[in-house]
Amino acid sequence: MAELVSAYQKYLKTNKGAATPVRSVIDPRALDDAGSIAAAMIKAQRTGEVKADLRPVIDHYLNYIMTKEFRLKDGTLARNRPQPNTLWLDDLYMSLPAIAQMGVLTGDTKYFDEAEKQYRLFAKRMFNPEKGLYMHGWVQDMDPHPQFHWARANGWALMTKIELLDALPVNHPGRPYILQMLKAHVKGLAALQDGTGFWHQLLDRNDSYSETSATAIYSYCIARAVNKGWLDAKAYGPMVLLAWNAVSTKINANGQVEGTCVGTGMGFDPAFYYYRPVNVFAAHSYGPVLLAGAETYRLLQKHPFVINDSSVQMYK
């Protein structure tokens, strides 16, 4: 991608306004364009295995996130769709991991501080402490405000906390708060896991369909938190194995992942979420399934299970 960007930047000098396959890299216009790929590029650059210099693209992405993305008056990263002054839970994952990784890459604490600040701004509006769940979207001045606890968006929020805990220095003052919120969120999710191992498309509505991408994300995140010592293996290890076994039933003979909700905007009525299609070409499950499989493998190495009266137990 970095090589393509360089080539098309030269091309655009003599072909101004031409369409290119890297428009979202050269000219990001949303956090969807920038955050997740920026975090991945930073991680790739840090391995030392990538020959291309990714830093110009990384800096360009971070400049967009930090200085150009629309914000509310208090600085919260926001969008003006589908309503003015709207927060998307998805945007936690589309921004904060990149910001935190930039802190790791540069050693500049302003990035860690900004990531923690943004998380707090989102959480105070969108986390329901009674349910231990997040609402999918928040619109300024909507009153009363409907809450729909869409499964995959809760996955993005959960994965964001894992990414932050992976990146923040051990002595950063924001770590205890992020860890506290991780525990509260996982407690809320644990109460809603179906007996099949899946979570539902709308988490607290068990007549909505079982959804694979969210189940895979939760499996990965909770396994990683257990492996890192952030969550108790005895309490949550069996839940991970149940989730992973559920996910594994959705990988078909062609290696495709079934039961994944397609890309989804936000809605304010339940039918919008109930009737979103599923499709094997919805890419949102493929990365999480690989992550979940790898982290569950590590979980079983660190915390082998035993069967007691047909129940799964972890003693380590």
mmCIF file with all atom_site columns, N, CA and C in Angstrom, residues 89 127-135 149-162 181-195 197-204 213-223 225 231 235-236 239-240 242-243:
data_model
loop_
_atom_site.group_PDB
_atom_site.id
_atom_site.type_symbol
_atom_site.label_atom_id
_atom_site.label_alt_id
_atom_site.label_comp_id
_atom_site.label_asym_id
_atom_site.label_entity_id
_atom_site.label_seq_id
_atom_site.pdbx_PDB_ins_code
_atom_site.Cartn_x
_atom_site.Cartn_y
_atom_site.Cartn_z
_atom_site.occupancy
_atom_site.B_iso_or_equiv
_atom_site.pdbx_formal_charge
_atom_site.auth_seq_id
_atom_site.auth_comp_id
_atom_site.auth_asym_id
_atom_site.auth_atom_id
_atom_site.pdbx_PDB_model_num
ATOM 1   N N  . LEU A 1 89  ? -20.132 3.797   18.174 1.00 0.00 ? 89  LEU A N  1
ATOM 2   C CA . LEU A 1 89  ? -19.281 2.947   18.997 1.00 0.00 ? 89  LEU A CA 1
ATOM 3   C C  . LEU A 1 89  ? -18.160 2.339   18.158 1.00 0.00 ? 89  LEU A C  1
ATOM 4   N N  . PHE A 1 127 ? -21.929 3.873   27.580 1.00 0.00 ? 127 PHE A N  1
ATOM 5   C CA . PHE A 1 127 ? -21.886 2.650   28.379 1.00 0.00 ? 127 PHE A CA 1
ATOM 6   C C  . PHE A 1 127 ? -23.030 2.663   29.377 1.00 0.00 ? 127 PHE A C  1
ATOM 7   N N  . ASN A 1 128 ? -23.807 1.585   29.379 1.00 0.00 ? 128 ASN A N  1
ATOM 8   C CA . ASN A 1 128 ? -24.907 1.427   30.318 1.00 0.00 ? 128 ASN A CA 1
ATOM 9   C C  . ASN A 1 128 ? -24.401 0.596   31.496 1.00 0.00 ? 128 ASN A C  1
ATOM 10  N N  . PRO A 1 129 ? -24.121 1.210   32.657 1.00 0.00 ? 129 PRO A N  1
ATOM 11  C CA . PRO A 1 129 ? -23.497 0.466   33.758 1.00 0.00 ? 129 PRO A CA 1
ATOM 12  C C  . PRO A 1 129 ? -24.426 -0.574  34.370 1.00 0.00 ? 129 PRO A C  1
ATOM 13  N N  . GLU A 1 130 ? -25.740 -0.378  34.272 1.00 0.00 ? 130 GLU A N  1
ATOM 14  C CA . GLU A 1 130 ? -26.665 -1.378  34.809 1.00 0.00 ? 130 GLU A CA 1
ATOM 15  C C  . GLU A 1 130 ? -26.619 -2.672  34.001 1.00 0.00 ? 130 GLU A C  1
ATOM 16  N N  . LYS A 1 131 ? -26.498 -2.550  32.682 1.00 0.00 ? 131 LYS A N  1
ATOM 17  C CA . LYS A 1 131 ? -26.459 -3.729  31.820 1.00 0.00 ? 131 LYS A CA 1
ATOM 18  C C  . LYS A 1 131 ? -25.032 -4.210  31.548 1.00 0.00 ? 131 LYS A C  1
ATOM 19  N N  . GLY A 1 132 ? -24.048 -3.335  31.731 1.00 0.00 ? 132 GLY A N  1
ATOM 20  C CA . GLY A 1 132 ? -22.686 -3.682  31.363 1.00 0.00 ? 132 GLY A CA 1
ATOM 21  C C  . GLY A 1 132 ? -22.500 -3.763  29.865 1.00 0.00 ? 132 GLY A C  1
ATOM 22  N N  . LEU A 1 133 ? -23.284 -2.969  29.122 1.00 0.00 ? 133 LEU A N  1
ATOM 23  C CA . LEU A 1 133 ? -23.255 -2.978  27.660 1.00 0.00 ? 133 LEU A CA 1
ATOM 24  C C  . LEU A 1 133 ? -23.197 -1.553  27.131 1.00 0.00 ? 133 LEU A C  1
ATOM 25  N N  . TYR A 1 134 ? -22.752 -1.435  25.883 1.00 0.00 ? 134 TYR A N  1
ATOM 26  C CA . TYR A 1 134 ? -22.738 -0.151  25.202 1.00 0.00 ? 134 TYR A CA 1
ATOM 27  C C  . TYR A 1 134 ? -23.907 -0.062  24.224 1.00 0.00 ? 134 TYR A C  1
ATOM 28  N N  . MET A 1 135 ? -24.418 1.132   24.050 1.00 0.00 ? 135 MET A N  1
ATOM 29  C CA . MET A 1 135 ? -25.344 1.392   22.963 1.00 0.00 ? 135 MET A CA 1
ATOM 30  C C  . MET A 1 135 ? -24.546 1.561   21.681 1.00 0.00 ? 135 MET A C  1
ATOM 31  N N  . HIS A 1 149 ? -28.197 -2.471  21.698 1.00 0.00 ? 149 HIS A N  1
ATOM 32  C CA . HIS A 1 149 ? -26.900 -3.021  22.073 1.00 0.00 ? 149 HIS A CA 1
ATOM 33  C C  . HIS A 1 149 ? -26.462 -4.024  21.005 1.00 0.00 ? 149 HIS A C  1
ATOM 34  N N  . TRP A 1 150 ? -26.014 -3.451  19.885 1.00 0.00 ? 150 TRP A N  1
ATOM 35  C CA . TRP A 1 150 ? -25.602 -4.276  18.744 1.00 0.00 ? 150 TRP A CA 1
ATOM 36  C C  . TRP A 1 150 ? -24.327 -5.027  19.094 1.00 0.00 ? 150 TRP A C  1
ATOM 37  N N  . ALA A 1 151 ? -24.330 -6.308  18.757 1.00 0.00 ? 151 ALA A N  1
ATOM 38  C CA . ALA A 1 151 ? -23.260 -7.192  19.224 1.00 0.00 ? 151 ALA A CA 1
ATOM 39  C C  . ALA A 1 151 ? -21.898 -6.795  18.682 1.00 0.00 ? 151 ALA A C  1
ATOM 40  N N  . ARG A 1 152 ? -21.786 -6.568  17.371 1.00 0.00 ? 152 ARG A N  1
ATOM 41  C CA . ARG A 1 152 ? -20.445 -6.321  16.834 1.00 0.00 ? 152 ARG A CA 1
ATOM 42  C C  . ARG A 1 152 ? -19.887 -4.982  17.316 1.00 0.00 ? 152 ARG A C  1
ATOM 43  N N  . ALA A 1 153 ? -20.739 -3.984  17.468 1.00 0.00 ? 153 ALA A N  1
ATOM 44  C CA . ALA A 1 153 ? -20.238 -2.710  17.992 1.00 0.00 ? 153 ALA A CA 1
ATOM 45  C C  . ALA A 1 153 ? -19.686 -2.905  19.399 1.00 0.00 ? 153 ALA A C  1
ATOM 46  N N  . ASN A 1 154 ? -20.365 -3.703  20.219 1.00 0.00 ? 154 ASN A N  1
ATOM 47  C CA . ASN A 1 154 ? -19.813 -4.016  21.531 1.00 0.00 ? 154 ASN A CA 1
ATOM 48  C C  . ASN A 1 154 ? -18.479 -4.744  21.393 1.00 0.00 ? 154 ASN A C  1
ATOM 49  N N  . GLY A 1 155 ? -18.328 -5.513  20.323 1.00 0.00 ? 155 GLY A N  1
ATOM 50  C CA . GLY A 1 155 ? -17.039 -6.150  20.050 1.00 0.00 ? 155 GLY A CA 1
ATOM 51  C C  . GLY A 1 155 ? -15.950 -5.141  19.773 1.00 0.00 ? 155 GLY A C  1
ATOM 52  N N  . TRP A 1 156 ? -16.266 -4.105  18.994 1.00 0.00 ? 156 TRP A N  1
ATOM 53  C CA . TRP A 1 156 ? -15.258 -3.072  18.723 1.00 0.00 ? 156 TRP A CA 1
ATOM 54  C C  . TRP A 1 156 ? -14.856 -2.366  20.020 1.00 0.00 ? 156 TRP A C  1
ATOM 55  N N  . ALA A 1 157 ? -15.832 -2.124  20.875 1.00 0.00 ? 157 ALA A N  1
ATOM 56  C CA . ALA A 1 157 ? -15.511 -1.471  22.154 1.00 0.00 ? 157 ALA A CA 1
ATOM 57  C C  . ALA A 1 157 ? -14.654 -2.377  23.032 1.00 0.00 ? 157 ALA A C  1
ATOM 58  N N  . LEU A 1 158 ? -14.966 -3.670  23.055 1.00 0.00 ? 158 LEU A N  1
ATOM 59  C CA . LEU A 1 158 ? -14.185 -4.611  23.853 1.00 0.00 ? 158 LEU A CA 1
ATOM 60  C C  . LEU A 1 158 ? -12.762 -4.720  23.312 1.00 0.00 ? 158 LEU A C  1
ATOM 61  N N  . MET A 1 159 ? -12.638 -4.815  21.987 1.00 0.00 ? 159 MET A N  1
ATOM 62  C CA . MET A 1 159 ? -11.309 -4.945  21.404 1.00 0.00 ? 159 MET A CA 1
ATOM 63  C C  . MET A 1 159 ? -10.489 -3.672  21.604 1.00 0.00 ? 159 MET A C  1
ATOM 64  N N  . THR A 1 160 ? -11.162 -2.528  21.616 1.00 0.00 ? 160 THR A N  1
ATOM 65  C CA . THR A 1 160 ? -10.457 -1.279  21.869 1.00 0.00 ? 160 THR A CA 1
ATOM 66  C C  . THR A 1 160 ? -9.817  -1.292  23.253 1.00 0.00 ? 160 THR A C  1
ATOM 67  N N  . LYS A 1 161 ? -10.548 -1.769  24.240 1.00 0.00 ? 161 LYS A N  1
ATOM 68  C CA . LYS A 1 161 ? -9.977  -1.827  25.602 1.00 0.00 ? 161 LYS A CA 1
ATOM 69  C C  . LYS A 1 161 ? -8.781  -2.770  25.653 1.00 0.00 ? 161 LYS A C  1
ATOM 70  N N  . ILE A 1 162 ? -8.861  -3.886  24.943 1.00 0.00 ? 162 ILE A N  1
ATOM 71  C CA . ILE A 1 162 ? -7.722  -4.807  24.878 1.00 0.00 ? 162 ILE A CA 1
ATOM 72  C C  . ILE A 1 162 ? -6.528  -4.119  24.222 1.00 0.00 ? 162 ILE A C  1
ATOM 73  N N  . MET A 1 181 ? -13.258 -0.869  33.410 1.00 0.00 ? 181 MET A N  1
ATOM 74  C CA . MET A 1 181 ? -14.317 -0.902  32.394 1.00 0.00 ? 181 MET A CA 1
ATOM 75  C C  . MET A 1 181 ? -14.299 -2.213  31.609 1.00 0.00 ? 181 MET A C  1
ATOM 76  N N  . LEU A 1 182 ? -13.120 -2.780  31.391 1.00 0.00 ? 182 LEU A N  1
ATOM 77  C CA . LEU A 1 182 ? -13.042 -4.098  30.762 1.00 0.00 ? 182 LEU A CA 1
ATOM 78  C C  . LEU A 1 182 ? -13.788 -5.128  31.599 1.00 0.00 ? 182 LEU A C  1
ATOM 79  N N  . LYS A 1 183 ? -13.539 -5.115  32.900 1.00 0.00 ? 183 LYS A N  1
ATOM 80  C CA . LYS A 1 183 ? -14.191 -6.097  33.774 1.00 0.00 ? 183 LYS A CA 1
ATOM 81  C C  . LYS A 1 183 ? -15.704 -5.901  33.802 1.00 0.00 ? 183 LYS A C  1
ATOM 82  N N  . ALA A 1 184 ? -16.145 -4.656  33.831 1.00 0.00 ? 184 ALA A N  1
ATOM 83  C CA . ALA A 1 184 ? -17.589 -4.385  33.849 1.00 0.00 ? 184 ALA A CA 1
ATOM 84  C C  . ALA A 1 184 ? -18.252 -4.836  32.557 1.00 0.00 ? 184 ALA A C  1
ATOM 85  N N  . HIS A 1 185 ? -17.577 -4.606  31.433 1.00 0.00 ? 185 HIS A N  1
ATOM 86  C CA . HIS A 1 185 ? -18.137 -4.985  30.139 1.00 0.00 ? 185 HIS A CA 1
ATOM 87  C C  . HIS A 1 185 ? -18.206 -6.506  30.000 1.00 0.00 ? 185 HIS A C  1
ATOM 88  N N  . VAL A 1 186 ? -17.134 -7.192  30.356 1.00 0.00 ? 186 VAL A N  1
ATOM 89  C CA . VAL A 1 186 ? -17.125 -8.650  30.232 1.00 0.00 ? 186 VAL A CA 1
ATOM 90  C C  . VAL A 1 186 ? -18.163 -9.279  31.160 1.00 0.00 ? 186 VAL A C  1
ATOM 91  N N  . LYS A 1 187 ? -18.341 -8.719  32.335 1.00 0.00 ? 187 LYS A N  1
ATOM 92  C CA . LYS A 1 187 ? -19.384 -9.219  33.236 1.00 0.00 ? 187 LYS A CA 1
ATOM 93  C C  . LYS A 1 187 ? -20.760 -9.100  32.586 1.00 0.00 ? 187 LYS A C  1
ATOM 94  N N  . GLY A 1 188 ? -21.019 -7.971  31.930 1.00 0.00 ? 188 GLY A N  1
ATOM 95  C CA . GLY A 1 188 ? -22.286 -7.798  31.234 1.00 0.00 ? 188 GLY A CA 1
ATOM 96  C C  . GLY A 1 188 ? -22.458 -8.766  30.095 1.00 0.00 ? 188 GLY A C  1
ATOM 97  N N  . LEU A 1 189 ? -21.403 -9.002  29.337 1.00 0.00 ? 189 LEU A N  1
ATOM 98  C CA . LEU A 1 189 ? -21.478 -9.947  28.219 1.00 0.00 ? 189 LEU A CA 1
ATOM 99  C C  . LEU A 1 189 ? -21.668 -11.380 28.699 1.00 0.00 ? 189 LEU A C  1
ATOM 100 N N  . ALA A 1 190 ? -20.976 -11.736 29.776 1.00 0.00 ? 190 ALA A N  1
ATOM 101 C CA . ALA A 1 190 ? -21.064 -13.114 30.285 1.00 0.00 ? 190 ALA A CA 1
ATOM 102 C C  . ALA A 1 190 ? -22.501 -13.487 30.635 1.00 0.00 ? 190 ALA A C  1
ATOM 103 N N  . ALA A 1 191 ? -23.244 -12.520 31.125 1.00 0.00 ? 191 ALA A N  1
ATOM 104 C CA . ALA A 1 191 ? -24.631 -12.793 31.533 1.00 0.00 ? 191 ALA A CA 1
ATOM 105 C C  . ALA A 1 191 ? -25.537 -13.071 30.336 1.00 0.00 ? 191 ALA A C  1
ATOM 106 N N  . LEU A 1 192 ? -25.079 -12.750 29.124 1.00 0.00 ? 192 LEU A N  1
ATOM 107 C CA . LEU A 1 192 ? -25.950 -12.854 27.951 1.00 0.00 ? 192 LEU A CA 1
ATOM 108 C C  . LEU A 1 192 ? -25.482 -13.886 26.938 1.00 0.00 ? 192 LEU A C  1
ATOM 109 N N  . GLN A 1 193 ? -24.436 -14.644 27.266 1.00 0.00 ? 193 GLN A N  1
ATOM 110 C CA . GLN A 1 193 ? -23.999 -15.688 26.339 1.00 0.00 ? 193 GLN A CA 1
ATOM 111 C C  . GLN A 1 193 ? -25.058 -16.768 26.247 1.00 0.00 ? 193 GLN A C  1
ATOM 112 N N  . ASP A 1 194 ? -25.401 -17.147 25.030 1.00 0.00 ? 194 ASP A N  1
ATOM 113 C CA . ASP A 1 194 ? -26.405 -18.187 24.808 1.00 0.00 ? 194 ASP A CA 1
ATOM 114 C C  . ASP A 1 194 ? -25.833 -19.560 25.162 1.00 0.00 ? 194 ASP A C  1
ATOM 115 N N  . GLY A 1 195 ? -26.709 -20.529 25.450 1.00 0.00 ? 195 GLY A N  1
ATOM 116 C CA . GLY A 1 195 ? -26.261 -21.880 25.752 1.00 0.00 ? 195 GLY A CA 1
ATOM 117 C C  . GLY A 1 195 ? -25.529 -22.550 24.613 1.00 0.00 ? 195 GLY A C  1
ATOM 118 N N  . GLY A 1 197 ? -23.266 -21.021 23.002 1.00 0.00 ? 197 GLY A N  1
ATOM 119 C CA . GLY A 1 197 ? -21.945 -20.390 22.974 1.00 0.00 ? 197 GLY A CA 1
ATOM 120 C C  . GLY A 1 197 ? -21.926 -19.070 22.245 1.00 0.00 ? 197 GLY A C  1
ATOM 121 N N  . PHE A 1 198 ? -22.950 -18.820 21.411 1.00 0.00 ? 198 PHE A N  1
ATOM 122 C CA . PHE A 1 198 ? -23.014 -17.574 20.659 1.00 0.00 ? 198 PHE A CA 1
ATOM 123 C C  . PHE A 1 198 ? -23.594 -16.437 21.491 1.00 0.00 ? 198 PHE A C  1
ATOM 124 N N  . TRP A 1 199 ? -23.372 -15.221 20.986 1.00 0.00 ? 199 TRP A N  1
ATOM 125 C CA . TRP A 1 199 ? -24.130 -14.061 21.430 1.00 0.00 ? 199 TRP A CA 1
ATOM 126 C C  . TRP A 1 199 ? -25.062 -13.658 20.296 1.00 0.00 ? 199 TRP A C  1
ATOM 127 N N  . HIS A 1 200 ? -26.123 -12.937 20.655 1.00 0.00 ? 200 HIS A N  1
ATOM 128 C CA . HIS A 1 200 ? -27.143 -12.570 19.677 1.00 0.00 ? 200 HIS A CA 1
ATOM 129 C C  . HIS A 1 200 ? -26.836 -11.230 19.024 1.00 0.00 ? 200 HIS A C  1
ATOM 130 N N  . GLN A 1 201 ? -27.408 -11.033 17.845 1.00 0.00 ? 201 GLN A N  1
ATOM 131 C CA . GLN A 1 201 ? -27.240 -9.810  17.074 1.00 0.00 ? 201 GLN A CA 1
ATOM 132 C C  . GLN A 1 201 ? -27.550 -8.565  17.917 1.00 0.00 ? 201 GLN A C  1
ATOM 133 N N  . LEU A 1 202 ? -28.655 -8.553  18.611 1.00 0.00 ? 202 LEU A N  1
ATOM 134 C CA . LEU A 1 202 ? -28.917 -7.584  19.671 1.00 0.00 ? 202 LEU A CA 1
ATOM 135 C C  . LEU A 1 202 ? -28.710 -8.333  20.981 1.00 0.00 ? 202 LEU A C  1
ATOM 136 N N  . LEU A 1 203 ? -27.740 -7.929  21.735 1.00 0.00 ? 203 LEU A N  1
ATOM 137 C CA . LEU A 1 203 ? -27.240 -8.743  22.844 1.00 0.00 ? 203 LEU A CA 1
ATOM 138 C C  . LEU A 1 203 ? -28.307 -9.124  23.855 1.00 0.00 ? 203 LEU A C  1
ATOM 139 N N  . ASP A 1 204 ? -29.197 -8.201  24.171 1.00 0.00 ? 204 ASP A N  1
ATOM 140 C CA . ASP A 1 204 ? -30.185 -8.453  25.208 1.00 0.00 ? 204 ASP A CA 1
ATOM 141 C C  . ASP A 1 204 ? -31.543 -8.849  24.638 1.00 0.00 ? 204 ASP A C  1
ATOM 142 N N  . SER A 1 213 ? -19.420 -12.881 14.026 1.00 0.00 ? 213 SER A N  1
ATOM 143 C CA . SER A 1 213 ? -18.279 -11.972 14.172 1.00 0.00 ? 213 SER A CA 1
ATOM 144 C C  . SER A 1 213 ? -18.137 -11.487 15.609 1.00 0.00 ? 213 SER A C  1
ATOM 145 N N  . ALA A 1 214 ? -19.255 -11.127 16.235 1.00 0.00 ? 214 ALA A N  1
ATOM 146 C CA . ALA A 1 214 ? -19.202 -10.655 17.625 1.00 0.00 ? 214 ALA A CA 1
ATOM 147 C C  . ALA A 1 214 ? -18.725 -11.771 18.548 1.00 0.00 ? 214 ALA A C  1
ATOM 148 N N  . THR A 1 215 ? -19.227 -12.976 18.327 1.00 0.00 ? 215 THR A N  1
ATOM 149 C CA . THR A 1 215 ? -18.830 -14.104 19.173 1.00 0.00 ? 215 THR A CA 1
ATOM 150 C C  . THR A 1 215 ? -17.329 -14.358 19.044 1.00 0.00 ? 215 THR A C  1
ATOM 151 N N  . ALA A 1 216 ? -16.797 -14.247 17.825 1.00 0.00 ? 216 ALA A N  1
ATOM 152 C CA . ALA A 1 216 ? -15.361 -14.434 17.623 1.00 0.00 ? 216 ALA A CA 1
ATOM 153 C C  . ALA A 1 216 ? -14.558 -13.322 18.296 1.00 0.00 ? 216 ALA A C  1
ATOM 154 N N  . ILE A 1 217 ? -15.026 -12.083 18.182 1.00 0.00 ? 217 ILE A N  1
ATOM 155 C CA . ILE A 1 217 ? -14.322 -10.969 18.819 1.00 0.00 ? 217 ILE A CA 1
ATOM 156 C C  . ILE A 1 217 ? -14.294 -11.150 20.330 1.00 0.00 ? 217 ILE A C  1
ATOM 157 N N  . TYR A 1 218 ? -15.433 -11.509 20.920 1.00 0.00 ? 218 TYR A N  1
ATOM 158 C CA . TYR A 1 218 ? -15.476 -11.702 22.375 1.00 0.00 ? 218 TYR A CA 1
ATOM 159 C C  . TYR A 1 218 ? -14.556 -12.845 22.786 1.00 0.00 ? 218 TYR A C  1
ATOM 160 N N  . SER A 1 219 ? -14.570 -13.918 21.987 1.00 0.00 ? 219 SER A N  1
ATOM 161 C CA . SER A 1 219 ? -13.715 -15.071 22.301 1.00 0.00 ? 219 SER A CA 1
ATOM 162 C C  . SER A 1 219 ? -12.251 -14.651 22.329 1.00 0.00 ? 219 SER A C  1
ATOM 163 N N  . TYR A 1 220 ? -11.832 -13.907 21.322 1.00 0.00 ? 220 TYR A N  1
ATOM 164 C CA . TYR A 1 220 ? -10.443 -13.427 21.274 1.00 0.00 ? 220 TYR A CA 1
ATOM 165 C C  . TYR A 1 220 ? -10.131 -12.514 22.456 1.00 0.00 ? 220 TYR A C  1
ATOM 166 N N  . CYS A 1 221 ? -10.959 -11.512 22.651 1.00 0.00 ? 221 CYS A N  1
ATOM 167 C CA . CYS A 1 221 ? -10.656 -10.488 23.656 1.00 0.00 ? 221 CYS A CA 1
ATOM 168 C C  . CYS A 1 221 ? -10.630 -11.065 25.067 1.00 0.00 ? 221 CYS A C  1
ATOM 169 N N  . ILE A 1 222 ? -11.589 -11.910 25.383 1.00 0.00 ? 222 ILE A N  1
ATOM 170 C CA . ILE A 1 222 ? -11.649 -12.463 26.736 1.00 0.00 ? 222 ILE A CA 1
ATOM 171 C C  . ILE A 1 222 ? -10.502 -13.444 26.954 1.00 0.00 ? 222 ILE A C  1
ATOM 172 N N  . ALA A 1 223 ? -10.190 -14.233 25.923 1.00 0.00 ? 223 ALA A N  1
ATOM 173 C CA . ALA A 1 223 ? -9.033  -15.138 26.038 1.00 0.00 ? 223 ALA A CA 1
ATOM 174 C C  . ALA A 1 223 ? -7.749  -14.343 26.248 1.00 0.00 ? 223 ALA A C  1
ATOM 175 N N  . ALA A 1 225 ? -7.433  -11.348 27.537 1.00 0.00 ? 225 ALA A N  1
ATOM 176 C CA . ALA A 1 225 ? -7.454  -10.740 28.866 1.00 0.00 ? 225 ALA A CA 1
ATOM 177 C C  . ALA A 1 225 ? -7.125  -11.762 29.946 1.00 0.00 ? 225 ALA A C  1
ATOM 178 N N  . LEU A 1 231 ? -8.173  -10.824 33.560 1.00 0.00 ? 231 LEU A N  1
ATOM 179 C CA . LEU A 1 231 ? -9.428  -11.471 33.954 1.00 0.00 ? 231 LEU A CA 1
ATOM 180 C C  . LEU A 1 231 ? -9.112  -12.832 34.552 1.00 0.00 ? 231 LEU A C  1
ATOM 181 N N  . ALA A 1 235 ? -13.162 -17.968 36.132 1.00 0.00 ? 235 ALA A N  1
ATOM 182 C CA . ALA A 1 235 ? -14.479 -17.385 35.854 1.00 0.00 ? 235 ALA A CA 1
ATOM 183 C C  . ALA A 1 235 ? -14.773 -17.329 34.364 1.00 0.00 ? 235 ALA A C  1
ATOM 184 N N  . TYR A 1 236 ? -13.765 -17.029 33.549 1.00 0.00 ? 236 TYR A N  1
ATOM 185 C CA . TYR A 1 236 ? -14.036 -16.719 32.149 1.00 0.00 ? 236 TYR A CA 1
ATOM 186 C C  . TYR A 1 236 ? -13.418 -17.679 31.144 1.00 0.00 ? 236 TYR A C  1
ATOM 187 N N  . MET A 1 239 ? -16.058 -19.920 29.478 1.00 0.00 ? 239 MET A N  1
ATOM 188 C CA . MET A 1 239 ? -16.882 -19.112 28.581 1.00 0.00 ? 239 MET A CA 1
ATOM 189 C C  . MET A 1 239 ? -16.204 -18.937 27.226 1.00 0.00 ? 239 MET A C  1
ATOM 190 N N  . VAL A 1 240 ? -14.876 -18.747 27.235 1.00 0.00 ? 240 VAL A N  1
ATOM 191 C CA . VAL A 1 240 ? -14.125 -18.614 25.991 1.00 0.00 ? 240 VAL A CA 1
ATOM 192 C C  . VAL A 1 240 ? -14.212 -19.902 25.185 1.00 0.00 ? 240 VAL A C  1
ATOM 193 N N  . LEU A 1 242 ? -16.456 -22.241 25.254 1.00 0.00 ? 242 LEU A N  1
ATOM 194 C CA . LEU A 1 242 ? -17.813 -22.392 24.725 1.00 0.00 ? 242 LEU A CA 1
ATOM 195 C C  . LEU A 1 242 ? -17.988 -21.522 23.484 1.00 0.00 ? 242 LEU A C  1
ATOM 196 N N  . ALA A 1 243 ? -17.503 -20.277 23.549 1.00 0.00 ? 243 ALA A N  1
ATOM 197 C CA . ALA A 1 243 ? -17.621 -19.358 22.416 1.00 0.00 ? 243 ALA A CA 1
ATOM 198 C C  . ALA A 1 243 ? -16.810 -19.857 21.226 1.00 0.00 ? 243 ALA A C  1
#
